[in-house]
């Protein structure tokens, strides 16, 4: 999984399988988390978010899980498709002291094999 | 849908040139941000703005300045471009009490 400041890991999955992308965050005061998808040559695209008062949130084919005890966030993509190939990264908002600023992870490259 | 646009997708400039990167959002957002993105380093915040004519330094403001004369437009200025400013530049905006930042398509700047 990814963490702020580390090299870009890669996850390869077969088309149709489920993907799980992990993110470790460092600030226990963070109260809001976002997952972004970034395709090659494009800007990051919002996928799903979650607040710290929740531990799970579902969207269309995506689920975000938050474990505050170990400061871990994961993104699950169901029935992964070729169009899901991209870099995925998490971001955290460090509560009221951080204003609207986000801290971003470096990302995980997801490769979908046919 | 939120739309954030950036003036150029690709830009090539020479060392020492003054460079302007423009960002426009159409959602009346109060907050706008400029990041640069480099391999292995993720997104790093250069400057941000909470309102018209207001600006605050981010994590790496050196060599950059910004301008926000109108609410919808946030400009990033490289006073004297250097080769180490070759990067992907991303603009984002947020507002209405929300924390989600919406990004533009990015400008890939190459300084020769």
CSV table of C-alpha atoms in Angstrom, one decimal:
chain,number,residue,atom,x,y,z
A,1,UNK,CA,0.0,0.0,0.0
A,2,UNK,CA,0.9,3.6,-0.3
A,3,UNK,CA,2.1,6.1,2.2
A,4,UNK,CA,3.1,9.7,2.0
A,5,UNK,CA,6.7,10.0,0.6
A,6,UNK,CA,7.3,6.4,-0.6
A,7,UNK,CA,7.9,5.2,-4.1
A,8,UNK,CA,4.9,4.4,-6.3
A,9,UNK,CA,3.8,0.7,-5.8
A,10,UNK,CA,2.0,-1.2,-8.5
A,11,UNK,CA,-1.0,-3.5,-8.2
A,12,UNK,CA,-1.8,-5.9,-11.0
A,13,UNK,CA,-5.2,-7.5,-11.2
A,14,UNK,CA,-7.1,-9.6,-13.7
A,15,UNK,CA,-10.2,-8.1,-15.3
A,16,UNK,CA,-13.2,-9.0,-13.3
A,17,UNK,CA,-11.4,-9.5,-10.0
A,18,UNK,CA,-11.7,-7.2,-7.0
A,19,UNK,CA,-8.9,-4.7,-6.3
A,20,UNK,CA,-7.9,-3.5,-2.9
A,21,UNK,CA,-5.6,-0.4,-2.6
A,22,UNK,CA,-4.3,0.6,0.7
A,23,UNK,CA,-3.2,3.9,2.3
A,24,UNK,CA,-1.5,4.6,5.6
A,25,UNK,CA,-2.0,8.0,7.0
A,26,UNK,CA,0.0,9.6,9.7
A,27,UNK,CA,-2.2,12.2,11.5
A,28,UNK,CA,-4.6,10.9,14.0
A,29,UNK,CA,-6.4,14.3,14.0
A,30,UNK,CA,-7.4,13.9,10.3
A,31,UNK,CA,-11.2,13.8,10.0
A,32,UNK,CA,-11.8,13.6,6.3
A,33,UNK,CA,-10.4,11.3,3.6
A,34,UNK,CA,-10.7,11.2,-0.1
A,35,UNK,CA,-9.7,8.8,-2.8
A,36,UNK,CA,-8.7,10.1,-6.2
A,37,UNK,CA,-8.1,8.4,-9.5
A,38,UNK,CA,-5.6,9.9,-12.0
A,39,UNK,CA,-5.3,8.6,-15.5
A,40,UNK,CA,-2.2,9.2,-17.5
A,41,UNK,CA,-1.9,12.8,-18.6
A,42,UNK,CA,-5.0,14.0,-16.7
A,43,UNK,CA,-5.9,15.7,-13.5
A,44,UNK,CA,-7.0,13.7,-10.4
A,45,UNK,CA,-10.7,12.8,-10.4
A,46,UNK,CA,-12.7,12.4,-7.2
A,47,UNK,CA,-13.9,8.9,-6.5
A,48,UNK,CA,-15.2,8.7,-3.0
A,49,UNK,CA,-14.8,10.3,0.4
A,50,UNK,CA,-15.3,9.3,4.0
A,51,UNK,CA,-15.5,11.2,7.3
A,52,UNK,CA,-13.8,10.0,10.5
A,53,UNK,CA,-17.1,9.2,12.2
A,54,UNK,CA,-17.7,6.4,9.7
A,55,UNK,CA,-15.8,3.2,9.0
A,56,UNK,CA,-17.2,2.3,5.7
A,57,UNK,CA,-18.8,4.0,2.7
A,58,UNK,CA,-20.0,2.6,-0.6
A,59,UNK,CA,-20.3,4.0,-4.0
A,60,UNK,CA,-20.8,2.6,-7.4
A,61,UNK,CA,-18.4,-0.4,-7.5
A,62,UNK,CA,-16.2,1.2,-4.9
A,63,UNK,CA,-16.0,0.9,-1.2
A,64,UNK,CA,-13.8,2.9,1.2
A,65,UNK,CA,-12.9,1.4,4.6
A,66,UNK,CA,-11.4,3.5,7.4
A,67,UNK,CA,-9.6,2.0,10.4
A,68,UNK,CA,-8.8,4.8,12.7
A,69,UNK,CA,-7.1,2.5,15.3
A,70,UNK,CA,-4.3,1.7,12.9
A,71,UNK,CA,-4.7,4.8,10.7
A,72,UNK,CA,-5.4,2.9,7.6
A,73,UNK,CA,-7.6,3.6,4.6
A,74,UNK,CA,-8.5,1.2,1.8
A,75,UNK,CA,-10.3,1.5,-1.5
A,76,UNK,CA,-12.0,-1.6,-2.9
A,77,UNK,CA,-13.0,-1.8,-6.5
A,78,UNK,CA,-15.4,-4.5,-7.4
A,79,UNK,CA,-15.2,-6.3,-10.8
A,80,UNK,CA,-12.2,-4.4,-11.9
A,81,UNK,CA,-12.4,-3.2,-15.6
A,82,UNK,CA,-9.7,-2.1,-18.0
A,83,UNK,CA,-10.9,1.5,-17.6
A,84,UNK,CA,-10.0,1.3,-13.9
A,85,UNK,CA,-6.3,1.3,-14.9
A,86,UNK,CA,-4.8,4.5,-13.3
A,87,UNK,CA,-2.9,5.8,-10.3
A,88,UNK,CA,-5.0,6.0,-7.2
A,89,UNK,CA,-4.1,8.1,-4.2
A,90,UNK,CA,-5.6,9.0,-0.9
A,91,UNK,CA,-5.7,12.4,0.7
A,92,UNK,CA,-6.5,13.5,4.2
A,93,UNK,CA,-7.7,16.7,5.8
A,94,UNK,CA,-6.1,17.3,9.1
A,95,UNK,CA,-9.1,18.7,10.9
A,96,UNK,CA,-9.9,22.3,11.8
A,97,UNK,CA,-6.2,23.1,12.1
A,98,UNK,CA,-5.6,22.3,8.5
A,99,UNK,CA,-8.3,24.4,7.0
A,100,UNK,CA,-9.3,23.2,3.5
A,101,UNK,CA,-5.8,21.9,2.9
A,102,UNK,CA,-5.3,18.2,2.0
A,103,UNK,CA,-2.2,16.0,2.4
A,104,UNK,CA,-1.8,13.6,-0.4
A,105,UNK,CA,-0.2,10.1,-0.6
A,106,UNK,CA,2.1,9.4,-3.5
A,107,UNK,CA,-0.3,6.9,-5.1
A,108,UNK,CA,-0.6,3.3,-6.3
A,109,UNK,CA,-0.6,2.3,-9.9
A,110,UNK,CA,-3.4,-0.1,-10.7
A,111,UNK,CA,-2.9,-2.3,-13.8
A,112,UNK,CA,-5.8,-4.3,-15.1
A,113,UNK,CA,-4.7,-7.4,-17.1
A,114,UNK,CA,-7.1,-8.8,-19.7
B,1,UNK,CA,-20.6,19.3,-12.3
B,2,UNK,CA,-17.7,21.3,-11.1
B,3,UNK,CA,-15.5,22.4,-13.9
B,4,UNK,CA,-11.9,23.6,-13.4
B,5,UNK,CA,-10.0,24.6,-16.5
B,6,UNK,CA,-6.4,25.4,-17.0
B,7,UNK,CA,-5.1,27.6,-19.8
B,8,UNK,CA,-2.6,25.2,-21.4
B,9,UNK,CA,-2.2,21.4,-21.4
B,10,UNK,CA,1.5,21.6,-22.5
B,11,UNK,CA,3.9,24.5,-22.2
B,12,UNK,CA,7.6,24.8,-23.2
B,13,UNK,CA,9.5,27.7,-21.9
B,14,UNK,CA,13.2,28.8,-21.6
B,15,UNK,CA,15.2,29.4,-18.5
B,16,UNK,CA,14.6,32.9,-17.2
B,17,UNK,CA,11.3,33.5,-18.9
B,18,UNK,CA,8.3,34.7,-16.9
B,19,UNK,CA,5.5,32.1,-17.1
B,20,UNK,CA,1.8,32.5,-16.3
B,21,UNK,CA,-0.4,29.5,-15.6
B,22,UNK,CA,-4.1,30.3,-15.5
B,23,UNK,CA,-6.9,28.4,-13.7
B,24,UNK,CA,-10.6,29.1,-13.9
B,25,UNK,CA,-13.4,27.4,-12.0
B,26,UNK,CA,-17.1,27.9,-12.7
B,27,UNK,CA,-18.6,26.9,-9.3
B,28,UNK,CA,-18.2,30.1,-7.3
B,29,UNK,CA,-15.7,28.3,-5.0
B,30,UNK,CA,-13.9,30.4,-2.4
B,31,UNK,CA,-10.8,28.3,-2.2
B,32,UNK,CA,-8.3,27.6,-4.9
B,33,UNK,CA,-5.0,25.8,-4.9
B,34,UNK,CA,-1.9,25.3,-7.0
B,35,UNK,CA,0.1,22.1,-6.8
B,36,UNK,CA,3.0,20.6,-8.6
B,37,UNK,CA,3.2,16.9,-9.2
B,38,UNK,CA,6.5,15.1,-9.6
B,39,UNK,CA,7.2,11.3,-9.8
B,40,UNK,CA,7.6,9.8,-6.4
B,41,UNK,CA,6.8,13.0,-4.6
B,42,UNK,CA,3.0,13.2,-5.0
B,43,UNK,CA,1.2,16.5,-5.0
B,44,UNK,CA,2.9,19.3,-3.2
B,45,UNK,CA,1.1,22.5,-2.4
B,46,UNK,CA,2.6,25.7,-3.8
B,47,UNK,CA,0.1,28.4,-2.9
B,48,UNK,CA,-3.6,28.6,-2.0
B,49,UNK,CA,-6.2,31.3,-1.8
B,50,UNK,CA,-9.3,31.6,0.5
B,51,UNK,CA,-10.8,34.6,-1.2
B,52,UNK,CA,-10.2,37.3,-3.8
B,53,UNK,CA,-6.9,39.1,-3.3
B,54,UNK,CA,-6.0,36.7,-0.5
B,55,UNK,CA,-3.1,34.2,-0.8
B,56,UNK,CA,-1.2,32.0,1.5
B,57,UNK,CA,2.1,30.0,1.0
B,58,UNK,CA,1.9,26.3,0.8
B,59,UNK,CA,4.8,23.9,1.3
B,60,UNK,CA,7.0,24.9,-1.6
B,61,UNK,CA,6.3,28.6,-2.6
B,62,UNK,CA,9.9,29.5,-3.5
B,63,UNK,CA,10.2,30.7,-7.0
B,64,UNK,CA,6.5,31.1,-7.5
B,65,UNK,CA,3.9,33.9,-6.9
B,66,UNK,CA,0.1,33.9,-7.4
B,67,UNK,CA,-2.6,36.4,-8.2
B,68,UNK,CA,-6.3,36.2,-7.5
B,69,UNK,CA,-8.1,39.3,-8.8
B,70,UNK,CA,-11.4,37.6,-9.5
B,71,UNK,CA,-13.1,34.8,-7.5
B,72,UNK,CA,-13.1,32.4,-10.5
B,73,UNK,CA,-9.5,32.9,-11.5
B,74,UNK,CA,-6.3,31.9,-9.8
B,75,UNK,CA,-3.0,32.5,-11.6
B,76,UNK,CA,0.4,30.9,-10.9
B,77,UNK,CA,3.4,32.9,-11.9
B,78,UNK,CA,7.0,31.8,-12.3
B,79,UNK,CA,9.0,35.0,-12.2
B,80,UNK,CA,12.1,33.5,-13.8
B,81,UNK,CA,11.6,29.9,-14.9
B,82,UNK,CA,14.3,27.4,-14.0
B,83,UNK,CA,14.8,23.8,-15.2
B,84,UNK,CA,13.9,22.5,-11.7
B,85,UNK,CA,10.4,23.9,-12.2
B,86,UNK,CA,9.7,21.4,-15.0
B,87,UNK,CA,6.7,19.6,-13.7
B,88,UNK,CA,3.0,18.9,-13.9
B,89,UNK,CA,1.0,21.8,-12.4
B,90,UNK,CA,-2.4,21.1,-11.1
B,91,UNK,CA,-5.1,23.6,-10.0
B,92,UNK,CA,-7.9,22.7,-7.6
B,93,UNK,CA,-10.9,24.4,-6.0
B,94,UNK,CA,-13.3,23.8,-3.2
B,95,UNK,CA,-16.1,25.8,-1.6
B,96,UNK,CA,-19.5,25.9,0.0
B,97,UNK,CA,-18.1,24.4,3.2
B,98,UNK,CA,-17.0,21.2,1.4
B,99,UNK,CA,-13.5,19.7,1.8
B,100,UNK,CA,-13.4,17.9,-1.5
B,101,UNK,CA,-11.0,19.5,-3.9
B,102,UNK,CA,-11.8,19.3,-7.6
B,103,UNK,CA,-8.9,19.4,-10.0
B,104,UNK,CA,-8.2,20.8,-13.4
B,105,UNK,CA,-6.6,18.7,-16.2
B,106,UNK,CA,-3.1,19.9,-15.4
B,107,UNK,CA,-0.4,21.8,-17.3
B,108,UNK,CA,2.8,20.0,-18.1
B,109,UNK,CA,5.5,22.6,-18.1
B,110,UNK,CA,8.9,22.0,-19.5
B,111,UNK,CA,11.6,24.5,-18.9
B,112,UNK,CA,14.6,24.2,-21.2
